[in-house]
Coordinates of C-alpha atoms in Angstrom, one line a residue:
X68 CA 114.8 32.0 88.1
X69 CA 112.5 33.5 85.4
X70 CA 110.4 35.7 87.8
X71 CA 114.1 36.7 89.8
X72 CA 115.2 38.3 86.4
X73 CA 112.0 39.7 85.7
X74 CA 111.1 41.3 88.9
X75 CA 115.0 42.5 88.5
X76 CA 113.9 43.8 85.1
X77 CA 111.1 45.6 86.2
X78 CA 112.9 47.3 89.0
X79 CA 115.9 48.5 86.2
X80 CA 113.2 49.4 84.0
X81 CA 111.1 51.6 87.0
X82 CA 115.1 52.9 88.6
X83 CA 115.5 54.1 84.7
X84 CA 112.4 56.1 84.4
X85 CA 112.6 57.6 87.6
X86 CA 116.1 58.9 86.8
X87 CA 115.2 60.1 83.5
X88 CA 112.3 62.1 85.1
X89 CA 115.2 63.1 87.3
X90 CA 117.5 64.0 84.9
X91 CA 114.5 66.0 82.8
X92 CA 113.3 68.2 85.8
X93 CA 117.3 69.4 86.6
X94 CA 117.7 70.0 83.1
X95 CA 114.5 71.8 82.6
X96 CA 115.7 73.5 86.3
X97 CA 118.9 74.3 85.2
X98 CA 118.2 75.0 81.5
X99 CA 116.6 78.9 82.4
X100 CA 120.2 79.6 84.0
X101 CA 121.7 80.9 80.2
X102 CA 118.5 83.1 80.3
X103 CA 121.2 86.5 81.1
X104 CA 123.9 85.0 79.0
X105 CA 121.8 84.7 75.7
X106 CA 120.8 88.3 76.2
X107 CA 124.0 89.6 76.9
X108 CA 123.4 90.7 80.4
X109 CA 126.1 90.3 82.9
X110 CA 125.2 88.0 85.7
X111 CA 125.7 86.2 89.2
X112 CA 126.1 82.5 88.0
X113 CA 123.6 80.4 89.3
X114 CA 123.5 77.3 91.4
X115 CA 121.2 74.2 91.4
X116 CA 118.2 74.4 93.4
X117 CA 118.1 77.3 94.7
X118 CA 119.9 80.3 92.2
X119 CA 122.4 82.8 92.6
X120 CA 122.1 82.5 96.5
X121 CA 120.6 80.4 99.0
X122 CA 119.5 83.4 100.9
X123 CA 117.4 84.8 98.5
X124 CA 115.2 81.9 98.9
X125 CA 116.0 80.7 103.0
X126 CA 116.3 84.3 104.2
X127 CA 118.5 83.0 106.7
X128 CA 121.1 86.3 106.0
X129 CA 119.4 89.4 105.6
X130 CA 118.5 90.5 102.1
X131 CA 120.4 93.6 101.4
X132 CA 123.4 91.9 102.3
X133 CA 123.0 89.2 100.1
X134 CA 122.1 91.2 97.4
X135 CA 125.1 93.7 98.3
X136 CA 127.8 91.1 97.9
X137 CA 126.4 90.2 94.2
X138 CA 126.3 94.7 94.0
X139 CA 129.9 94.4 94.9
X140 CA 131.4 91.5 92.8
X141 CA 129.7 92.6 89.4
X142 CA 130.4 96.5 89.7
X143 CA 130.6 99.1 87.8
X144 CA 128.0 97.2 85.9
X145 CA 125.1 99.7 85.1
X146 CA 123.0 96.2 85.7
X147 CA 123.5 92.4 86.1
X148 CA 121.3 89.0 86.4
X149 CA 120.5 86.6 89.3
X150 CA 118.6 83.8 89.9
X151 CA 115.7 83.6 92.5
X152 CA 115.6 79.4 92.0
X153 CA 115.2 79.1 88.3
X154 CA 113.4 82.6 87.8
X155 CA 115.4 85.0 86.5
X156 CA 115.6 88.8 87.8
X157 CA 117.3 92.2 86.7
X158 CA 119.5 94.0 89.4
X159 CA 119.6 97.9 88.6
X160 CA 122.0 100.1 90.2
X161 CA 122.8 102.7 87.3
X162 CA 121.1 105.3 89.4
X163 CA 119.9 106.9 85.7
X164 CA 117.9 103.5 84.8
X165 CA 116.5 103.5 88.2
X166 CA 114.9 107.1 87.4
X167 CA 113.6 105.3 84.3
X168 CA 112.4 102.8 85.7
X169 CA 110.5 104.2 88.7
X170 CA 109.4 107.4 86.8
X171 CA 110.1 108.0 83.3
X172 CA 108.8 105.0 82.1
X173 CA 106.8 104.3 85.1
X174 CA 103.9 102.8 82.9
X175 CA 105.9 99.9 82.1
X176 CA 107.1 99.1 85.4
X177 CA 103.9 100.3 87.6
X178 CA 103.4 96.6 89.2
X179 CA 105.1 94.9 92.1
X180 CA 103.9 91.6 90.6
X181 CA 105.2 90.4 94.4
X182 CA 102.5 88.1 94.8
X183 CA 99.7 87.1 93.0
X184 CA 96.1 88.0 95.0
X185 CA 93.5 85.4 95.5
X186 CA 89.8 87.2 96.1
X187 CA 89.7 84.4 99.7
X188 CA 92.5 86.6 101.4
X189 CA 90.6 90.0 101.2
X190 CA 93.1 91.5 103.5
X191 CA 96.2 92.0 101.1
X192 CA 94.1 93.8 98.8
X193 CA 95.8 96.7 100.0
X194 CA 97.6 99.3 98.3
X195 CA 101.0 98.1 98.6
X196 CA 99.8 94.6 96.8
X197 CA 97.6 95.8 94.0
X198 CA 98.8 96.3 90.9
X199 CA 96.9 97.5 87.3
X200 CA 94.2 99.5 87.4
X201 CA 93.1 98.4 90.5
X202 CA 96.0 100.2 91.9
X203 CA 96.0 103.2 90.0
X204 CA 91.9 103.8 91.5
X205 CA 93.1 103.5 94.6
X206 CA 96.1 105.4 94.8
X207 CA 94.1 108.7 93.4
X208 CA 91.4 108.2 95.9
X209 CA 93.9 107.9 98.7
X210 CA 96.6 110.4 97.9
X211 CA 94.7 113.6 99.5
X212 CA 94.5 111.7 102.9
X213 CA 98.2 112.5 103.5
X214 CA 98.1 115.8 103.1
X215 CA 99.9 118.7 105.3
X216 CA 96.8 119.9 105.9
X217 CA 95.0 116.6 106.9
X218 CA 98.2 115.8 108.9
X219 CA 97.7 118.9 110.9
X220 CA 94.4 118.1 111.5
X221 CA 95.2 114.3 113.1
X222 CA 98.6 116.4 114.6
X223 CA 96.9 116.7 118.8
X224 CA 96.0 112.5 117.9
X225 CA 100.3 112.3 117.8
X226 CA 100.3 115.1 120.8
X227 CA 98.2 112.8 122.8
X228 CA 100.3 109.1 122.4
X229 CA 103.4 111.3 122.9
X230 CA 102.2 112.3 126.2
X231 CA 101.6 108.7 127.2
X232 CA 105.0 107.5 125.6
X233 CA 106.9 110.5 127.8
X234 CA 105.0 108.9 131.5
X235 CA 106.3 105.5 129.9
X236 CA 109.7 106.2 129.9
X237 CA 109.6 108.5 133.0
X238 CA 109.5 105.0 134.6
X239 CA 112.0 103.7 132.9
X240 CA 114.7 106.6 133.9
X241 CA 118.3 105.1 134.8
X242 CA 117.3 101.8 133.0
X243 CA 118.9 99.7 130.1
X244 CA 115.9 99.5 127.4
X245 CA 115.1 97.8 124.4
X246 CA 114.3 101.2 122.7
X247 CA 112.5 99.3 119.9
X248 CA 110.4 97.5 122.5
X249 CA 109.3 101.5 123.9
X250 CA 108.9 103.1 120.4
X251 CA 107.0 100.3 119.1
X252 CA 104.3 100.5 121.6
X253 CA 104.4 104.2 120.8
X254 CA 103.8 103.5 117.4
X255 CA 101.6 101.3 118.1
X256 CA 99.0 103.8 119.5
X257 CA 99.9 106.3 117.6
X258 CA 98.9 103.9 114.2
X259 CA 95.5 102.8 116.5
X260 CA 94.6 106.1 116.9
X261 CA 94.8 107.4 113.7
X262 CA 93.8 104.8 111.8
X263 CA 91.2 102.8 113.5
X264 CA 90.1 105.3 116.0
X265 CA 90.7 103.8 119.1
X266 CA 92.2 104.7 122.4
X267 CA 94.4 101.0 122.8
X268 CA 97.0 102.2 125.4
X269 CA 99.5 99.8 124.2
X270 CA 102.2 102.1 125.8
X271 CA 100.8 100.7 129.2
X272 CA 99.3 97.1 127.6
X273 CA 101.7 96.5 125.3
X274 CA 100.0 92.3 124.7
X275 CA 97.1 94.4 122.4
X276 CA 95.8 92.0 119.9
X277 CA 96.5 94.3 117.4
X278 CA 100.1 94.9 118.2
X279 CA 100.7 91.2 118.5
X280 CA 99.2 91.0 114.8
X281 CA 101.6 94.0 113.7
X282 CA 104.2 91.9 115.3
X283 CA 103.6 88.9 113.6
X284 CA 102.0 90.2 110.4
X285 CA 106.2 91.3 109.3
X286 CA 107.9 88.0 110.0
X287 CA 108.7 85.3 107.3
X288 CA 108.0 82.3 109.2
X289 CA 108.5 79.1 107.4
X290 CA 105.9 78.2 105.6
X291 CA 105.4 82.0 104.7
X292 CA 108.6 81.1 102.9
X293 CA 107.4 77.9 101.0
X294 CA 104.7 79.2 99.7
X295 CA 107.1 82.4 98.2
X296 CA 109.0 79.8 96.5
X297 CA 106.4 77.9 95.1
X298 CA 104.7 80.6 94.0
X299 CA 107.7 81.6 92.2
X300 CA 108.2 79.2 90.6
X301 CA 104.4 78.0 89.4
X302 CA 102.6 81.3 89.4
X303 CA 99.5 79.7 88.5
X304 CA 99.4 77.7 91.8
X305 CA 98.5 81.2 93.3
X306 CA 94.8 80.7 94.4
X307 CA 95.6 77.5 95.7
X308 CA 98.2 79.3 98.1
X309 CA 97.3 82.0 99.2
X310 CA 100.3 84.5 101.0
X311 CA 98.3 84.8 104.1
X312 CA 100.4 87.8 106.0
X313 CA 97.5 86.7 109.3
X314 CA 95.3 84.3 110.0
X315 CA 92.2 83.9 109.4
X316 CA 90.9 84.6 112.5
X317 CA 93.2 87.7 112.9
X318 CA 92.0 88.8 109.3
X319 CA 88.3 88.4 110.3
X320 CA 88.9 89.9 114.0
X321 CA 90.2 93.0 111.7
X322 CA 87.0 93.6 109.2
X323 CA 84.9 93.2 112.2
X324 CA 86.3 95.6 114.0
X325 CA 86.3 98.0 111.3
X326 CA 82.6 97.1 110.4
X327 CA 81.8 98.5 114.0
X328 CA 83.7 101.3 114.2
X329 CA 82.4 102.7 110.8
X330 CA 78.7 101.4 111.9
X331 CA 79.1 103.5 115.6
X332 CA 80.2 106.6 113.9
X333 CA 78.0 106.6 111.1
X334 CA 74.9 106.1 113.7
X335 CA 76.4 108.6 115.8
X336 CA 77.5 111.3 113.3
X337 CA 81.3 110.7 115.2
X338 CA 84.1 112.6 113.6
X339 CA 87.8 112.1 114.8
X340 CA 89.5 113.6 111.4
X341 CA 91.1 110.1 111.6
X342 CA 92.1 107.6 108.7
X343 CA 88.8 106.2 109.3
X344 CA 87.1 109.4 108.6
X345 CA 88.6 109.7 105.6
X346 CA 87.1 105.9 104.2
X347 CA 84.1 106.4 105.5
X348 CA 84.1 109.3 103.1
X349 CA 85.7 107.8 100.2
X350 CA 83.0 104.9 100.8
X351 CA 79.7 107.3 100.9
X352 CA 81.2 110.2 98.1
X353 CA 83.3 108.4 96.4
X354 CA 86.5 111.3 96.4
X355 CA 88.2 113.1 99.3
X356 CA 87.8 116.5 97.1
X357 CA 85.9 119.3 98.3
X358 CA 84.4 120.1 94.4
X359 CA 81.9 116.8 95.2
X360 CA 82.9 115.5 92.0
X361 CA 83.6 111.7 91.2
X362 CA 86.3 109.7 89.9
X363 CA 85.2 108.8 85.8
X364 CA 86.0 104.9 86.9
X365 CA 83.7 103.5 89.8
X366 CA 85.5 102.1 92.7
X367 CA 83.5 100.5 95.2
X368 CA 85.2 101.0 98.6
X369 CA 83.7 97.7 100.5
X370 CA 84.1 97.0 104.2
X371 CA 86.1 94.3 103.5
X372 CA 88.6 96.8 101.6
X373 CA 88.4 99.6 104.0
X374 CA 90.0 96.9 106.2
X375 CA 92.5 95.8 104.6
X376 CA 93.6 99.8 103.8
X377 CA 93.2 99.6 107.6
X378 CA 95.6 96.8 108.0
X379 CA 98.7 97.5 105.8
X380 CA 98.6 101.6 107.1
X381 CA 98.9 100.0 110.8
X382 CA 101.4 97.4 109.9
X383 CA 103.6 99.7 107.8
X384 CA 103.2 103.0 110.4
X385 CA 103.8 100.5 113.3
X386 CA 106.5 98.3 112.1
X387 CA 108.9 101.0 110.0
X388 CA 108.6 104.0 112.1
X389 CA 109.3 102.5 115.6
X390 CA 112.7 101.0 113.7
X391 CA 113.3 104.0 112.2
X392 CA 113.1 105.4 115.8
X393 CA 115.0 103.0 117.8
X394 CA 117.9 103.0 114.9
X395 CA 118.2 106.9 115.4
X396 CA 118.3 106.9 118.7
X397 CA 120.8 104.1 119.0
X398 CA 123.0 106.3 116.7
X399 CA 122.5 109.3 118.8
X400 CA 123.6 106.7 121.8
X401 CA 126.9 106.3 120.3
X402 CA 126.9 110.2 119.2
X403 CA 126.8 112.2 121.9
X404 CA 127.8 115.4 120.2
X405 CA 125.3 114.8 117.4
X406 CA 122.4 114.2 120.1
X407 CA 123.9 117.2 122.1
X408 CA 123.1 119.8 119.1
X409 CA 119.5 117.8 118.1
X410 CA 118.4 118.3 121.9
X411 CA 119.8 122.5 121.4
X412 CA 117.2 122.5 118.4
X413 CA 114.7 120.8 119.8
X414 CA 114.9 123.0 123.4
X415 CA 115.1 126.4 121.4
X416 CA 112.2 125.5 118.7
X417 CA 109.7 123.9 121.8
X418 CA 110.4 127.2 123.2
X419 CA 109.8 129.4 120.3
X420 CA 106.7 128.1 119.4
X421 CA 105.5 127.2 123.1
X422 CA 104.3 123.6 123.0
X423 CA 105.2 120.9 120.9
X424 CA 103.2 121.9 117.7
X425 CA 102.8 120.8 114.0
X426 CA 104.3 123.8 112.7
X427 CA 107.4 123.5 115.2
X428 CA 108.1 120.0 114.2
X429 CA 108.6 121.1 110.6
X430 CA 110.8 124.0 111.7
X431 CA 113.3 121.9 113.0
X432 CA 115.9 121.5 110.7
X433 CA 118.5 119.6 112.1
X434 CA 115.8 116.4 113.2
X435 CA 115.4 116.2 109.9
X436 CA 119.0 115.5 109.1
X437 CA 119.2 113.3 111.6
X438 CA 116.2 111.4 110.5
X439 CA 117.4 111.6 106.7
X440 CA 120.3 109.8 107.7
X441 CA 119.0 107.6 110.0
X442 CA 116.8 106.5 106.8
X443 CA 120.3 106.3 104.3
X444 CA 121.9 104.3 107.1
X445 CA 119.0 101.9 108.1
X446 CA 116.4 102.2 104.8
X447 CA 113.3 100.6 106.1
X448 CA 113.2 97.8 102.9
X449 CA 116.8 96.3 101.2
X450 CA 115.2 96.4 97.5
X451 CA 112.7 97.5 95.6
X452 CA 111.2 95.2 93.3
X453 CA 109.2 96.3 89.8
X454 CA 107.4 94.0 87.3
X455 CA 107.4 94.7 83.8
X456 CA 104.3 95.3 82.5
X457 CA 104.9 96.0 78.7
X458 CA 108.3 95.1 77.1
X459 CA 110.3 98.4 76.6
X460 CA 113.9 99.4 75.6
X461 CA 116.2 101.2 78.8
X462 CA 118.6 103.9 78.1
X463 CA 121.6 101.9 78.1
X464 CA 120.0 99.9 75.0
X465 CA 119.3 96.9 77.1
X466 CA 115.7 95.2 76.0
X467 CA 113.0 94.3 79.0
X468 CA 110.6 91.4 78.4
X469 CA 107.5 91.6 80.0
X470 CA 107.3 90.3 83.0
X471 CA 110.9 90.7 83.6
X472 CA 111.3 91.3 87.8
X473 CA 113.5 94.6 88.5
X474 CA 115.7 94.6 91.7
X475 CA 116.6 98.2 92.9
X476 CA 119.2 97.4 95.6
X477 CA 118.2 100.6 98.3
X478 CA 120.1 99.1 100.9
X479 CA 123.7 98.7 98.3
X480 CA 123.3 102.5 97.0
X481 CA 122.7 104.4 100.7
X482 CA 126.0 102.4 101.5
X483 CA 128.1 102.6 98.1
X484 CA 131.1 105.1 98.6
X485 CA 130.5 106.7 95.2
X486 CA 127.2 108.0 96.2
X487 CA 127.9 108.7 100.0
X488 CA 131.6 109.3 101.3
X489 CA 132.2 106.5 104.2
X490 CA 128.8 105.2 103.8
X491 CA 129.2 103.2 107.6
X492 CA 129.5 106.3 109.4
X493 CA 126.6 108.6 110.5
X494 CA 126.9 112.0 109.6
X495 CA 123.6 114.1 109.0
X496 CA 125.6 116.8 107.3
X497 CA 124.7 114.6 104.3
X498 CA 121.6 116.3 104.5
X499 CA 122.3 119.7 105.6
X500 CA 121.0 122.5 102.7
X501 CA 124.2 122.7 101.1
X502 CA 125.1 119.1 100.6
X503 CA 121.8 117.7 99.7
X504 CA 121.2 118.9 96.4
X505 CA 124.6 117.0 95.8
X506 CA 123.5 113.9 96.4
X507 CA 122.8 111.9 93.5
X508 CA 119.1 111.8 92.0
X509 CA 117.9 108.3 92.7
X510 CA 120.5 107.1 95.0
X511 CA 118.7 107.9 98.3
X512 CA 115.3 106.2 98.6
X513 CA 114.1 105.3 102.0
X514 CA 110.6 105.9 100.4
X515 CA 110.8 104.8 96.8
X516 CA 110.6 107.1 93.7
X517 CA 108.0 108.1 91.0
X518 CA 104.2 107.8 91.3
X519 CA 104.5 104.4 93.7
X520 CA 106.6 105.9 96.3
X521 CA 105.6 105.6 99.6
X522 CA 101.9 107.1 100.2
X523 CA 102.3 107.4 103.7
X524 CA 105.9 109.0 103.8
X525 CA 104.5 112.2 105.7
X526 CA 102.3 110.4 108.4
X527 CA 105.9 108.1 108.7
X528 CA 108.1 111.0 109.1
X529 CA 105.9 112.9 111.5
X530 CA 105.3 109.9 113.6
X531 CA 109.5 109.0 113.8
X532 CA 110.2 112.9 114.7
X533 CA 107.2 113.3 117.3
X534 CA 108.8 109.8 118.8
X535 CA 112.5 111.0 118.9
X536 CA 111.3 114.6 120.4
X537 CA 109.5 112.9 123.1
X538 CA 112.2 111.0 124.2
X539 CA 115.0 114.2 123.7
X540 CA 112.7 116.3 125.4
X541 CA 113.4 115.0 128.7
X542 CA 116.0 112.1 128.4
X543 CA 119.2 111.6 126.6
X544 CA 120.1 108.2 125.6
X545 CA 123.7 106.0 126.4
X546 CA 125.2 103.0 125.3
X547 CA 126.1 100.3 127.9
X548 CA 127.5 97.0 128.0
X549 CA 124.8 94.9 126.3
X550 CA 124.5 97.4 123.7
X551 CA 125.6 95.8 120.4
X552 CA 128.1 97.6 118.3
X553 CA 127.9 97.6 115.6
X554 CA 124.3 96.2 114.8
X555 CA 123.8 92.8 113.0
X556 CA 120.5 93.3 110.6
X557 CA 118.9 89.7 110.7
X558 CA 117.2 88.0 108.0
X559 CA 113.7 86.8 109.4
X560 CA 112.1 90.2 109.0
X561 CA 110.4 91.5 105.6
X562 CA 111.7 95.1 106.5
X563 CA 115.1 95.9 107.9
X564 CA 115.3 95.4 111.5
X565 CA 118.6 94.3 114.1
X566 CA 118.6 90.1 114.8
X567 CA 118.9 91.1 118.3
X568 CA 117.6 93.9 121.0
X569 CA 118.7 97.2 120.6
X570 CA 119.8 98.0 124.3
X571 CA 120.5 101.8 125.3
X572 CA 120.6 103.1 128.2
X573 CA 117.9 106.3 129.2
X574 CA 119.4 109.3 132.0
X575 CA 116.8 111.7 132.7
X576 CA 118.5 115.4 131.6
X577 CA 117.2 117.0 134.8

């Protein structure tokens, strides 16, 4: 009986602890949630485990979404709190803070602070990860490549992968397409072309091993996920876990293939006025100036970082302009009179300037309405995300705390009604010259704002237009029966991007 009750004693004793380590980890869980309330700050309340939504953590529903319901429920509010798990993050939709946020006071806010890099995965050093100084180095060295000028040199590179892409849907004339399945292995080339110098073909192979990695590189696959949320919520856990976008034999596949490329042409004396070209330069000078002089910080560019420069411009080119692409064209699908002027524009501008040049792709006026739109309607990511760097005071009084994560809901803005009359419907007019100095400053931003915008917007835009030019040129696009109306944008994708096919239907115009 004595060793009943004290075995039965032990196990009350061991049940207690365990549920007061229990009880201690929700409360210390749970305790962060007053974290808005104490300051003030209006705020989505917050549920135990996983926050103020369960999609911001599954990513089961798509993000802007999630984040637009929240938009919704707490407006006008200039800004309002959420929970990510226990973390607490700032939501910003006073289009006035936004501009101080990404611009005025950009020096506070200049990181992501997305993920935290660990020097093993030497492929997300890229500019879209780096933050500090590192960043800042970069950026200047990088800026010139996107020049007008440097984009009118790579222009016959787009000419090229357009002609291919026009043979590829030749073939496909009287058929229902996944259009995002075509554009992508336009983009595809176009990305291979100009930024690692090679002739892939994936418009006629489209299993490349570097389009599968594009492919992959923009899902969030499970354990993706996990290691999101631990890292999250233990930071320092970081170099333990590291967000590996590839694997490791996809990442190594990628430096070596730079490594050759940049060892062929620099045996060979090759120039291709490609991305490339441009490292190689930034690697041996130091600066893409013409005055030979250097940067007053060094900045080593190593193979291993050429790469991963290499990496992020093909996955970003690849994966946002071939959506951009198929979302436009599925719009024109459903707007007949719409894609009945573009074609006029594009037919009487081709003619004008007798081929499909640089200079008439900028002329064309109406494509880039069309495209601005597209870009309001469909903006390549839901939210932009800022880390404050150095506590600072906003506008509308409210103090930041360092580290504090800013949310800049893109996708809630290009579809709130006080910014854009019937936000659901596509209308280019938005962006004719008379209405688009109207539109509110920092409302519309498919590319960001401030000194981290985009880098790459030109090459992005350029590619999108050459791709919806090649197409109009010959073909005009219809829906059919499996074409979904309207589109569903799913959640598994790191950019925005429909849960299913996007099915149109291509009739040659002659």
């Amino acid at each position: 009986m004595y060793y009943l009750f004290n075995f039965r004693s032990k196990m009350f004793v061991a049940t207690a602890i365990v549920v007061g380590l229990l009880w201690f980890f929700y409360k210390n869980w749970v305790s962060t949630y007053s974290y808005w309330k104490k300051r003030g700050v209006p705020f989505y309340p917050a549920k135990f485990p996983y926050g103020s939504d369960p999609n911001l953590v599954k990513f089961k529903e798509y993000r802007g979404y999630t984040v637009d319901k929240m938009y919704r429920e707490l407006a006008p509010e200039p800004m309002f709190g959420i929970f990510v798990l226990r973390k607490p993050m700032l939501v910003v939709r006073d289009p006035e803070i936004i501009q101080q946020i990404l611009t005025k006071e950009f020096s506070h806010f200049r990181d992501r602070g997305i993920i935290k890099l660990s020097d093993k995965d030497v492929i997300n050093h890229h500019l879209f990860n780096l933050d500090g100084e590192r960043w800042r180095a970069l950026r200047i060295k990088l800026t010139p490549t996107f020049t007008s000028g440097r984009l009118k040199t790579m222009f016959p590179l787009f000419v090229s992968c357009a002609e291919s892409f026009s043979s590829l849907l030749l073939s496909k004339v009287d058929s229902k397409v996944d259009i995002k399945e075509l554009t992508g292995r336009f983009t595809a080339d176009v990305i291979s072309s100009c930024a690692f110098g090679l002739d892939t073909d994936v418009i006629n192979h489209p299993d490349n091993k570097l389009r599968n990695i594009g492919i992959e590189g923009i899902k969030l696959k499970f354990l993706m996920k996990l290691k999101i949320a631990i890292i999250r919520l233990l930071p320092g856990l970081s170099s333990l876990l590291p967000i590996r976008f590839i694997s490791v034999e996809d990442e190594d596949y990628i430096i070596k293939l730079i490594k050759n490329i940049v060892e062929q042409r620099e045996k060979n004396a090759i120039v291709r006025n490609d991305f490339i070209d441009l490292l190689i330069q930034l690697k041996n000078k130091g600066n893409l100036g013409d005055d030979g002089q250097e940067f007053e910080k060094p900045f080593e560019m190593t193979m291993e970082l050429m790469a991963a420069q290499c990496f992020v411009f093909f996955i970003a080119g690849f994966e946002t302009s071939s959506s951009v692409q198929s979302f436009c064209l599925y719009e024109l699908a459903l707007h007949q009179d719409i894609q009945s002027r573009l074609i006029k524009e594009i037919d009487e501008t081709i003619e004008k300037n007798g081929s499909l040049t640089y200079k008439a792709v900028q002329e064309m006026e109406y494509l880039d309405m069309v495209i601005s739109e597209t870009s309001r309607k469909y903006p390549t990511v839901p939210t932009l995300v800022r880390q404050c760097t150095k506590s600072v005071t906003l506008s509308a009084g409210q103090d930041i705390e360092k580290d504090t994560m800013i949310i800049i809901p893109v996708w809630s803005l290009h579809h709130d009604s006080q910014y854009f009359v019937d936000p659901d419907k596509f209308d280019p007019e938005r962006f004719s010259k008379e209405n688009r100095d109207s539109i509110v400053p920092y409302t519309y931003l498919p590319f960001g704002e401030g000194p981290r915008m985009c880098i790459g917007m030109r090459f992005g835009l350029l590619q999108t237009k050459v791709g919806v030019v090649t197409l109009l040129r010959k073909f005009r696009v219809e829906p059919c029966e499996e074409t979904n109306i309207p589109l569903v944008i799913g959640g598994n994708s790191a950019t925005t991007a429909s849960d299913k096919p996007i099915i149109i239907k291509l009739k040659a115009r002659y």
